[in-house]
Amino acid sequence: MSRFSRRQFLGRSLVAGAGISAFPSLLRAAAPNETLGVVVIGVGGRGGSHLDAYASNPRTEVRFIVDIDESIGASRAESTAKKQNGRKPKVVRDMREAFESKDVQIMSTATPNHWHALAGVWAMQAGLDCYIEKPISHEIAEGSALVAAAKKYGRMCQVGTQCRSNPAIIDAMKFLHEGGIGAVKLARGLCYKRRASIGPLGDYPIPDVVDFSLWSGPAHYTDPQLTRQRFHYDWHWQRLYGNGDSGNQGPHQTDIARWGLGVNSHPLSVIAYGGRLGYQAERKDENYVDAGDTANTEVAIYDYGDKTMVFETRGLSVDNSADEELNRLFDSTRGNKIGVVFYGSEGYLVQRTYTDCVVYDKDLKQVRQFKGGGDHFGNFVDACISRRSADLNADAWEGHLSAALAHLANISYYLGEKHLVTEVEAKRVLDGVKSYDDNVATLERTLKHLTDNGVDLAKYPVSLGPFLKFDPAREIFPDSPEATALVTRDYRAGFMCPTADRV
Ligand SMILES: NC(=O)c1ccc[n+]([C@@H]2O[C@H](COP(=O)([O-])OP(=O)(O)OC[C@H]3O[C@@H](n4cnc5c(N)ncnc54)[C@H](O)[C@@H]3O)[C@@H](O)[C@H]2O)c1
């Protein structure tokens, strides 16, 4: 089976015609020893860590803050000024204003997911280096566009999977690649992370302080209507903007799973099953409709030919519903389990937190541990100065491959949303899917988890997405035009993210 490499991809995306640039390319290289000016975009939640990182780094200074929420932008500018000896960043609502300034060399973004790729492409067209939060894209084609833009404009583009800079994970991956647990054919990523309902689907007011048109950006803006109670954060669970927990927590773990398995391309196929389940029981109202439309329970099986990755997302209470082996590997029977298990011929390696990995022998006796955190923002700044993209610990290509795993799973899941299945049918289909996992055992564990949480599977069955072959080189589903249509999205006029051949 031929594999698709980074080099082939770049060759393909850059052959085609003229790019469409929203910005004239500016010469922005800072003189040696000159402080690099930074614009941080989206400073509500995670953006706070971006601000702290650049404000505390002597080589950088935050000069612009962009947020469509005036109140957040203003208060972050005050707190940033205190960390920068009074140098207060300018606050604007529209990122394009900051991109036009010659005072900035770096763009760092923590907006909602649907804005990541377009912000990155615009910034690189304007000559800026980019740090883009995970998932780097909202759609598969957007990730390719970022890879192509970084190459075309010679920009540093780092994705916010910060585990890539943590010695605990770096050393554990090295140990794995050196055969520390023997041959590894299977990695299982876990996002067992409790997520309560985001409230009933409804028609809610948009806060006065936000610019909803700019917030919506590339997504639909047919009607300024908000269907969720809380404006910020809960967009993660609405598919127009977010990618569910498979695309939220998921990219941290699928990235590590892919790194450990040593696969540097897309998988050859995917199949996903799950649902947005259990909130009727949680709210004690059988007619309850939650405002989210991403899966809160999702299992995806990815085939890499000689290796398998499985990713499990669980949003209901995760107490008591893992099996004995997983409980022992995570050294806990209750609560969240967020990590990756590598199954080797000589033992197991478990990424248990962002700064802690443990090795077990085949008898589940702990034999080794790796610990330690690092500085992912610092690594990015190093590369901005060295001008060597090879210095980046998580470049656009890595970000693209890992984000695409969430998108691949969600495409199968969304296409299967209405295909509600009995346990018997699900077992029959999954038993026939090639995998180094025991697909049926994983399904049984998932169903037990749901029934433990009060889900009546006869009334609210899981849905099963189609098994989809994927062509890693062309980034299409050769047997499914409807899946291929979901590799991109319908962009709103004025907010179109170009494809890789047109960045
Ligand atoms: N690397 C990590 O560990 C980590 C942790 C948390 C979140 N994240 C990522 O960070 C991103 C943000 O997540 P969050 O939970 O902080 O979301 P959030 O909704 O809490 O914050 C997003 C902020 O972006 C602003 N915003 C939205 N659109 C904008 C635009 N067009 N221009 C400027 N500002 C805009 C919002 O007003 C808000 O302040 C997500 O992509 C998420 O996956 C990464």
Coordinates of C-alpha atoms and ligand atoms in Angstrom, one line a residue:
M1 CA 0.0 0.0 0.0
S2 CA 1.6 3.2 -1.0
R3 CA 1.8 5.9 1.7
F4 CA 1.3 9.5 1.2
S5 CA 4.2 11.7 2.5
R6 CA 4.5 15.3 3.6
R7 CA 6.8 15.8 0.5
Q8 CA 4.2 14.4 -1.9
F9 CA 1.5 16.5 -0.4
L10 CA 3.5 19.7 -0.7
G11 CA 4.5 18.9 -4.2
R12 CA 0.8 18.5 -5.1
S13 CA -0.5 21.6 -3.4
L14 CA 2.1 24.0 -4.7
V15 CA 2.0 22.9 -8.4
A16 CA -1.3 24.5 -9.0
G17 CA -1.9 28.0 -10.0
A18 CA -1.8 31.4 -8.4
G19 CA -2.7 31.9 -4.8
I20 CA -5.3 34.4 -3.8
S21 CA -3.9 36.6 -1.1
A22 CA -6.0 38.9 1.1
F23 CA -2.8 40.7 2.2
P24 CA 0.2 42.0 0.3
S25 CA 3.1 39.9 1.6
L26 CA 5.0 42.2 4.0
L27 CA 8.6 42.0 5.0
R28 CA 8.5 41.4 8.7
A29 CA 11.7 39.7 9.7
A30 CA 12.7 41.3 13.0
A31 CA 16.4 42.3 13.3
P32 CA 18.5 39.9 15.5
N33 CA 17.9 40.6 19.2
E34 CA 14.8 42.7 18.4
T35 CA 11.7 41.9 20.4
L36 CA 9.1 40.1 18.3
G37 CA 5.6 41.7 18.3
V38 CA 2.7 39.4 18.9
V39 CA -1.0 39.5 18.2
V40 CA -3.1 37.2 20.3
I41 CA -6.5 36.4 18.9
G42 CA -9.4 35.1 21.0
V43 CA -8.4 35.7 24.6
G44 CA -11.4 34.3 26.5
G45 CA -10.3 30.9 27.8
R46 CA -7.2 29.3 26.4
G47 CA -6.0 32.6 24.9
G48 CA -5.1 33.7 28.5
S49 CA -2.3 31.1 28.4
H50 CA -1.1 32.5 25.1
L51 CA -1.0 36.0 26.6
D52 CA 0.9 34.9 29.7
A53 CA 3.5 33.0 27.5
Y54 CA 4.4 35.9 25.3
A55 CA 4.1 38.6 28.0
S56 CA 6.6 36.6 30.2
N57 CA 9.0 35.8 27.4
P58 CA 11.8 38.4 27.1
R59 CA 12.0 37.8 23.4
T60 CA 8.3 38.7 22.7
E61 CA 5.8 41.4 23.5
V62 CA 2.0 41.3 23.1
R63 CA 1.2 44.4 20.9
F64 CA -2.3 43.5 19.8
I65 CA -5.2 41.7 21.4
V66 CA -8.1 40.7 19.1
D67 CA -11.4 39.6 20.5
I68 CA -14.9 40.0 19.2
D69 CA -16.0 40.4 22.8
E70 CA -15.1 44.0 23.9
S71 CA -15.2 43.3 27.6
I72 CA -12.8 40.3 27.4
G73 CA -10.4 42.2 25.2
A74 CA -10.3 45.2 27.4
S75 CA -9.7 43.3 30.7
R76 CA -7.0 41.1 29.1
A77 CA -5.2 44.2 27.9
E78 CA -5.1 45.6 31.4
S79 CA -3.7 42.4 32.9
T80 CA -1.2 42.0 30.1
A81 CA 0.0 45.6 30.5
K82 CA 0.8 44.8 34.2
K83 CA 3.0 41.8 33.0
Q84 CA 4.7 44.0 30.3
N85 CA 5.9 46.8 32.5
G86 CA 3.0 49.0 31.5
R87 CA 3.2 48.3 27.8
K88 CA -0.5 47.8 26.9
P89 CA -1.5 46.0 23.8
K90 CA -3.9 47.7 21.4
V91 CA -7.3 46.0 21.4
V92 CA -9.3 45.5 18.2
R93 CA -12.2 43.3 17.1
D94 CA -11.2 42.4 13.6
M95 CA -7.9 40.5 13.2
R96 CA -7.3 42.0 9.8
E97 CA -6.5 45.3 11.4
A98 CA -3.7 43.7 13.4
F99 CA -2.4 41.8 10.4
E100 CA -1.8 45.1 8.6
S101 CA 0.4 46.5 11.4
K102 CA 4.2 46.3 10.8
D103 CA 4.6 46.0 14.6
V104 CA 3.7 42.4 14.7
Q105 CA 5.7 39.3 13.5
I106 CA 3.7 36.6 15.3
M107 CA 0.0 35.6 15.3
S108 CA -1.2 33.3 18.1
T109 CA -4.8 32.2 18.0
A110 CA -7.2 30.6 20.4
T111 CA -10.5 31.4 18.7
P112 CA -13.2 28.8 18.3
N113 CA -12.2 26.0 15.9
H114 CA -14.2 27.3 12.8
W115 CA -11.8 30.3 12.6
H116 CA -8.5 28.5 13.0
A117 CA -7.5 27.9 9.4
L118 CA -8.7 31.1 7.9
A119 CA -7.0 33.2 10.6
G120 CA -3.8 31.2 9.9
V121 CA -4.0 31.5 6.2
W122 CA -4.6 35.3 6.4
A123 CA -1.8 35.7 8.9
M124 CA 0.7 33.8 6.8
Q125 CA -0.3 35.7 3.7
A126 CA 0.4 38.8 5.7
G127 CA 3.9 37.5 6.5
L128 CA 3.3 36.4 10.1
D129 CA 4.4 33.2 11.9
C130 CA 1.5 31.4 13.5
Y131 CA 0.7 29.4 16.6
I132 CA -2.7 27.9 16.1
E133 CA -4.7 26.0 18.7
K134 CA -5.7 22.5 18.3
P135 CA -7.6 21.3 16.3
I136 CA -5.7 23.2 13.6
S137 CA -8.7 22.9 11.3
H138 CA -12.5 22.6 11.4
E139 CA -12.5 20.5 8.2
I140 CA -9.8 18.3 6.6
A141 CA -9.2 20.6 3.6
E142 CA -8.4 23.5 5.9
G143 CA -5.5 21.6 7.5
S144 CA -4.0 21.0 4.0
A145 CA -4.4 24.7 3.3
L146 CA -2.4 25.6 6.3
V147 CA 0.4 23.2 5.4
A148 CA 0.6 24.7 2.0
A149 CA 0.5 28.3 3.2
A150 CA 3.3 27.7 5.7
K151 CA 5.4 26.3 2.8
K152 CA 4.5 28.9 0.3
Y153 CA 5.1 31.9 2.5
G154 CA 8.0 30.4 4.4
R155 CA 6.3 30.8 7.8
M156 CA 6.6 29.0 11.1
C157 CA 3.3 27.3 11.9
Q158 CA 3.0 25.5 15.2
V159 CA -0.1 23.7 16.5
G160 CA -1.1 23.9 20.1
T161 CA -0.6 20.3 21.0
Q162 CA 1.7 21.2 23.9
C163 CA 2.5 17.6 24.9
R164 CA 4.9 17.6 21.9
S165 CA 7.2 19.8 24.0
N166 CA 6.9 17.9 27.3
P167 CA 9.9 15.7 28.2
A168 CA 7.6 13.1 29.8
I169 CA 6.0 12.4 26.4
I170 CA 9.1 13.0 24.3
D171 CA 11.1 10.5 26.4
A172 CA 8.3 8.0 26.5
M173 CA 7.8 8.1 22.7
K174 CA 11.6 7.6 22.3
F175 CA 11.4 4.6 24.6
L176 CA 8.5 3.2 22.6
H177 CA 10.2 3.7 19.3
E178 CA 13.3 1.9 20.6
G179 CA 11.2 -1.1 21.3
G180 CA 10.7 -0.6 25.0
I181 CA 7.5 -2.5 25.1
G182 CA 8.2 -4.7 22.0
A183 CA 6.1 -4.5 18.8
V184 CA 3.2 -2.1 19.0
K185 CA 0.2 -2.6 16.7
L186 CA -2.5 -0.9 18.7
A187 CA -3.0 2.4 20.4
R188 CA -6.2 3.4 22.2
G189 CA -6.9 7.0 22.9
L190 CA -9.3 7.8 25.7
C191 CA -11.3 10.9 26.4
Y192 CA -13.4 9.8 29.3
K193 CA -14.3 13.3 30.4
R194 CA -17.5 14.2 32.0
R195 CA -19.5 16.8 30.0
A196 CA -22.9 17.9 31.3
S197 CA -25.7 19.0 29.0
I198 CA -25.2 22.6 27.8
G199 CA -28.9 23.4 28.3
P200 CA -32.0 23.1 26.2
L201 CA -32.0 23.9 22.5
G202 CA -33.6 27.3 22.3
D203 CA -33.5 30.9 21.0
Y204 CA -31.3 33.0 23.2
P205 CA -30.1 36.6 23.1
I206 CA -26.7 37.4 21.8
P207 CA -24.7 39.4 24.4
D208 CA -24.4 43.2 23.4
V209 CA -20.6 43.1 23.9
V210 CA -19.9 40.6 21.1
D211 CA -19.8 41.1 17.3
F212 CA -21.7 38.0 16.3
S213 CA -21.0 38.5 12.6
L214 CA -17.3 38.4 13.1
W215 CA -17.6 35.5 15.6
S216 CA -19.5 33.5 13.0
G217 CA -16.9 34.3 10.3
P218 CA -16.6 31.3 8.0
A219 CA -19.6 29.5 9.4
H220 CA -23.3 30.3 8.4
Y221 CA -24.7 33.6 9.4
T222 CA -28.1 33.3 7.9
D223 CA -29.8 34.6 11.0
P224 CA -28.2 36.0 14.1
Q225 CA -29.7 33.4 16.3
L226 CA -28.1 31.7 19.2
T227 CA -29.5 28.2 20.0
R228 CA -27.4 27.6 23.1
Q229 CA -27.6 29.3 26.5
R230 CA -24.0 30.2 27.0
F231 CA -22.3 32.2 24.3
H232 CA -18.7 31.3 24.9
Y233 CA -17.1 27.9 25.2
D234 CA -20.3 25.8 24.6
W235 CA -19.9 26.2 20.8
H236 CA -17.5 23.2 21.2
W237 CA -20.6 21.0 21.1
Q238 CA -22.3 22.6 18.1
R239 CA -20.9 21.2 14.8
L240 CA -21.1 24.5 12.9
Y241 CA -18.3 25.7 15.1
G242 CA -16.9 22.9 17.2
N243 CA -15.9 19.3 16.6
G244 CA -17.2 17.7 19.8
D245 CA -14.7 16.2 22.3
S246 CA -13.2 14.1 19.6
G247 CA -11.9 17.4 18.1
N248 CA -11.5 19.2 21.4
Q249 CA -9.6 16.9 23.9
G250 CA -9.2 14.3 21.1
P251 CA -6.3 15.9 19.1
H252 CA -4.0 15.9 22.2
Q253 CA -4.4 12.1 22.5
T254 CA -4.7 11.1 18.8
D255 CA -1.5 13.2 18.2
I256 CA 0.3 11.2 20.9
A257 CA -1.2 7.9 19.6
R258 CA -0.1 8.7 16.1
W259 CA 3.4 9.8 17.2
G260 CA 3.9 6.6 19.2
L261 CA 2.6 4.3 16.4
G262 CA 5.0 6.1 14.1
V263 CA 2.5 6.8 11.4
N264 CA 3.0 10.0 9.4
S265 CA 0.0 9.9 7.1
H266 CA -3.8 9.7 7.2
P267 CA -5.4 6.3 7.9
L268 CA -6.7 4.1 5.1
S269 CA -10.2 3.9 6.6
V270 CA -12.4 4.9 9.4
I271 CA -15.7 3.8 11.0
A272 CA -17.4 5.5 14.0
Y273 CA -20.4 4.8 16.2
G274 CA -22.0 6.7 19.1
G275 CA -24.5 9.3 19.8
R276 CA -25.5 12.3 21.9
L277 CA -27.0 10.3 24.6
G278 CA -28.0 10.3 28.3
Y279 CA -29.1 13.9 28.8
Q280 CA -32.8 12.9 29.1
A281 CA -31.8 10.7 32.1
E282 CA -29.5 13.4 33.4
R283 CA -32.4 16.0 33.3
K284 CA -35.0 13.5 34.3
D285 CA -37.1 14.6 31.3
E286 CA -37.6 12.1 28.5
N287 CA -38.5 14.9 26.0
Y288 CA -35.4 16.9 26.8
V289 CA -33.4 18.2 23.8
D290 CA -29.9 19.4 24.5
A291 CA -28.6 22.3 22.4
G292 CA -25.5 20.4 21.3
D293 CA -25.4 18.3 18.1
T294 CA -22.0 16.7 18.3
A295 CA -21.6 13.2 19.7
N296 CA -20.9 13.0 23.5
T297 CA -20.2 9.3 23.0
E298 CA -18.1 8.2 20.1
V299 CA -15.8 5.4 19.2
A300 CA -13.7 5.5 16.1
I301 CA -11.5 2.8 14.6
Y302 CA -8.7 3.8 12.2
D303 CA -6.8 1.4 10.0
Y304 CA -3.2 2.2 9.2
G305 CA -2.6 -1.1 7.4
D306 CA -0.3 -2.8 9.8
K307 CA -1.5 -0.8 12.8
T308 CA -4.8 0.3 14.4
M309 CA -5.8 3.4 16.4
V310 CA -9.0 3.4 18.4
F311 CA -10.3 6.6 19.9
E312 CA -13.1 6.6 22.6
T313 CA -15.0 9.7 23.6
R314 CA -17.3 9.5 26.6
G315 CA -19.1 12.5 28.0
L316 CA -21.4 10.9 30.6
S317 CA -20.2 9.9 34.1
V318 CA -17.2 7.7 33.6
D319 CA -17.2 6.1 37.1
N320 CA -17.3 2.3 37.1
S321 CA -17.5 1.7 33.4
A322 CA -14.0 1.0 32.3
D323 CA -12.8 -2.6 32.4
E324 CA -10.4 -3.9 35.0
E325 CA -7.4 -3.6 32.7
L326 CA -8.0 0.1 31.9
N327 CA -8.6 0.8 35.6
R328 CA -5.3 -0.7 36.5
L329 CA -3.4 1.0 33.7
F330 CA -4.8 4.4 34.8
D331 CA -4.5 3.4 38.5
S332 CA -8.0 4.6 39.1
T333 CA -11.4 3.1 39.1
R334 CA -13.4 6.4 39.1
G335 CA -13.4 9.7 37.5
N336 CA -12.0 11.0 34.2
K337 CA -9.5 9.0 32.2
I338 CA -7.8 11.1 29.5
G339 CA -4.8 9.5 27.9
V340 CA -3.4 6.9 25.5
V341 CA -2.6 3.2 26.0
F342 CA -0.1 1.6 23.7
Y343 CA -0.3 -2.2 23.6
G344 CA 3.1 -3.8 23.0
S345 CA 4.2 -7.4 22.7
E346 CA 6.2 -7.0 25.9
G347 CA 3.9 -4.7 27.9
Y348 CA 2.0 -1.4 28.0
L349 CA 2.9 2.2 27.8
V350 CA 0.3 4.6 29.2
Q351 CA 0.2 8.4 28.7
R352 CA -1.8 9.3 31.9
T353 CA -1.4 13.1 32.0
Y354 CA 0.3 15.7 29.9
T355 CA 3.4 15.3 32.0
D356 CA 3.3 11.6 33.1
C357 CA 3.7 8.4 31.3
V358 CA 4.0 4.9 32.8
V359 CA 5.3 1.6 31.5
Y360 CA 3.8 -1.7 32.7
D361 CA 5.0 -5.2 32.0
K362 CA 2.6 -7.9 30.8
D363 CA 1.5 -8.6 34.3
L364 CA 0.5 -5.0 34.8
K365 CA 3.4 -4.3 37.1
Q366 CA 4.7 -0.8 36.8
V367 CA 8.3 -0.9 35.6
R368 CA 9.1 2.7 34.5
Q369 CA 7.8 6.2 34.6
F370 CA 8.5 9.4 32.6
K371 CA 7.7 12.8 34.0
G372 CA 8.1 16.5 33.1
G373 CA 6.6 19.4 31.4
G374 CA 8.1 21.8 28.8
D375 CA 7.5 25.1 27.0
H376 CA 5.7 24.7 23.7
F377 CA 5.3 28.5 23.2
G378 CA 9.0 28.9 23.9
N379 CA 9.8 26.2 21.3
F380 CA 7.7 28.1 18.7
V381 CA 9.5 31.4 19.5
D382 CA 12.8 29.6 19.1
A383 CA 11.8 28.5 15.6
C384 CA 10.5 32.0 14.7
I385 CA 14.1 33.2 15.5
S386 CA 16.0 30.4 14.0
R387 CA 13.8 30.4 10.8
R388 CA 14.0 26.6 10.7
S389 CA 10.6 24.9 10.6
A390 CA 12.4 21.7 11.5
D391 CA 12.9 23.2 15.0
L392 CA 9.1 23.2 15.6
N393 CA 7.9 20.5 17.9
A394 CA 4.4 20.4 16.3
D395 CA 4.3 21.9 12.8
A396 CA 1.2 22.3 10.6
W397 CA 1.6 18.9 9.0
E398 CA 1.5 17.1 12.4
G399 CA -1.4 19.3 13.4
H400 CA -3.2 18.6 10.2
L401 CA -2.9 14.8 10.5
S402 CA -4.0 14.8 14.1
A403 CA -7.0 17.1 13.6
A404 CA -8.0 15.1 10.5
L405 CA -8.5 12.1 12.7
A406 CA -11.4 13.9 14.6
H407 CA -12.9 15.0 11.3
L408 CA -12.7 11.5 9.7
A409 CA -14.5 10.0 12.7
N410 CA -17.1 12.8 12.7
I411 CA -17.7 12.4 9.0
S412 CA -18.5 8.7 9.5
Y413 CA -20.6 9.5 12.6
Y414 CA -22.6 12.3 11.0
L415 CA -23.3 10.2 7.9
G416 CA -24.6 7.4 10.2
E417 CA -26.5 9.6 12.6
K418 CA -29.8 8.3 11.5
H419 CA -28.6 4.6 11.3
L420 CA -29.7 3.5 14.8
V421 CA -28.6 0.0 15.5
T422 CA -29.2 -2.8 17.9
E423 CA -26.4 -4.4 19.8
V424 CA -26.6 -7.4 17.6
E425 CA -26.3 -5.5 14.4
A426 CA -23.5 -3.3 15.7
K427 CA -21.6 -6.4 16.8
R428 CA -22.0 -8.1 13.4
V429 CA -20.7 -5.1 11.5
L430 CA -17.8 -4.3 13.9
D431 CA -16.8 -7.9 14.0
G432 CA -16.1 -7.6 10.3
V433 CA -14.0 -4.5 10.6
K434 CA -10.2 -5.3 10.4
S435 CA -8.5 -4.2 13.6
Y436 CA -5.9 -5.1 16.1
D437 CA -8.4 -4.2 18.8
D438 CA -11.2 -6.5 19.9
N439 CA -13.9 -4.3 18.3
V440 CA -16.8 -6.2 20.0
A441 CA -15.3 -5.9 23.5
T442 CA -14.8 -2.2 23.0
L443 CA -18.5 -1.9 21.9
E444 CA -19.7 -3.9 24.9
R445 CA -17.7 -1.6 27.3
T446 CA -19.2 1.4 25.5
L447 CA -22.8 0.1 25.8
K448 CA -22.3 -0.8 29.4
H449 CA -21.1 2.7 30.1
L450 CA -24.3 4.0 28.5
T451 CA -26.6 1.7 30.4
D452 CA -24.7 2.5 33.7
N453 CA -25.7 6.1 33.0
G454 CA -29.4 5.3 32.6
V455 CA -29.5 5.2 28.8
D456 CA -32.3 3.0 27.7
L457 CA -30.7 1.5 24.5
A458 CA -34.0 0.2 23.3
K459 CA -35.3 3.7 23.2
Y460 CA -32.1 5.6 22.5
P461 CA -29.9 3.3 20.5
V462 CA -26.4 4.2 19.3
S463 CA -25.9 5.0 15.6
L464 CA -23.4 3.4 13.4
G465 CA -21.6 5.3 10.7
P466 CA -20.5 3.8 7.4
F467 CA -17.1 2.1 7.0
L468 CA -15.3 4.6 4.8
K469 CA -12.2 4.0 2.8
F470 CA -9.9 7.1 2.7
D471 CA -7.4 8.0 0.0
P472 CA -4.6 9.7 2.1
A473 CA -3.0 11.3 -1.0
R474 CA -6.0 12.9 -2.5
E475 CA -7.8 13.4 0.8
I476 CA -11.1 12.0 -0.5
F477 CA -13.3 9.0 0.2
P478 CA -13.1 7.1 -3.1
D479 CA -16.3 5.2 -2.5
S480 CA -18.4 7.9 -0.9
P481 CA -19.1 11.2 -2.7
E482 CA -21.3 12.3 0.3
A483 CA -18.3 11.8 2.7
T484 CA -16.0 13.6 0.3
A485 CA -18.4 16.5 0.3
L486 CA -17.7 16.8 4.0
V487 CA -14.0 17.2 3.6
T488 CA -14.7 20.9 3.2
R489 CA -17.7 23.2 4.2
D490 CA -19.9 25.9 2.6
Y491 CA -18.1 29.1 3.5
R492 CA -19.8 32.3 4.1
A493 CA -19.0 35.0 1.5
G494 CA -16.0 37.1 2.5
F495 CA -14.7 34.3 4.9
M496 CA -13.7 31.6 2.4
C497 CA -10.7 29.5 3.4
P498 CA -8.8 28.8 0.2
T499 CA -7.9 25.2 -0.7
A500 CA -4.3 24.1 -0.5
D501 CA -3.7 24.9 -4.2
R502 CA -5.0 28.4 -3.9
V503 CA -3.5 29.7 -0.7
Ligands
LIG1 N1 -4.0 23.5 23.9 C1 -4.9 23.4 24.9 O1 -4.6 22.7 25.9 C2 -6.2 24.0 24.9 C3 -7.0 24.2 26.0 C4 -8.2 24.8 25.9 C5 -8.7 25.3 24.6 N2 -7.9 25.1 23.6 C6 -8.4 25.5 22.2 O2 -8.5 27.0 22.3 C7 -9.5 27.4 21.4 C8 -10.4 28.3 22.2 O3 -11.1 27.6 23.2 P1 -11.7 28.2 24.5 O4 -12.3 27.1 25.3 O5 -10.8 29.2 25.1 O6 -13.0 29.0 23.8 P2 -13.7 30.3 24.4 O7 -15.0 30.4 23.7 O8 -13.7 30.3 25.9 O9 -12.8 31.5 24.0 C9 -12.7 31.9 22.6 C10 -12.4 33.4 22.6 O10 -12.3 33.8 21.2 C11 -13.0 35.0 20.9 N3 -13.3 35.0 19.5 C12 -14.2 34.2 18.8 N4 -14.1 34.5 17.5 C13 -13.2 35.5 17.4 C14 -12.7 36.2 16.2 N5 -13.1 35.9 15.0 N6 -11.7 37.1 16.5 C15 -11.3 37.4 17.7 N7 -11.7 36.7 18.8 C16 -12.7 35.8 18.6 C17 -14.2 34.9 21.8 O11 -14.8 36.1 22.1 C18 -13.6 34.3 23.1 O12 -13.0 35.3 23.9 C19 -10.2 26.1 20.9 O13 -9.8 25.9 19.6 C20 -9.7 25.1 21.9 O14 -9.7 23.8 21.2 C21 -6.7 24.5 23.6

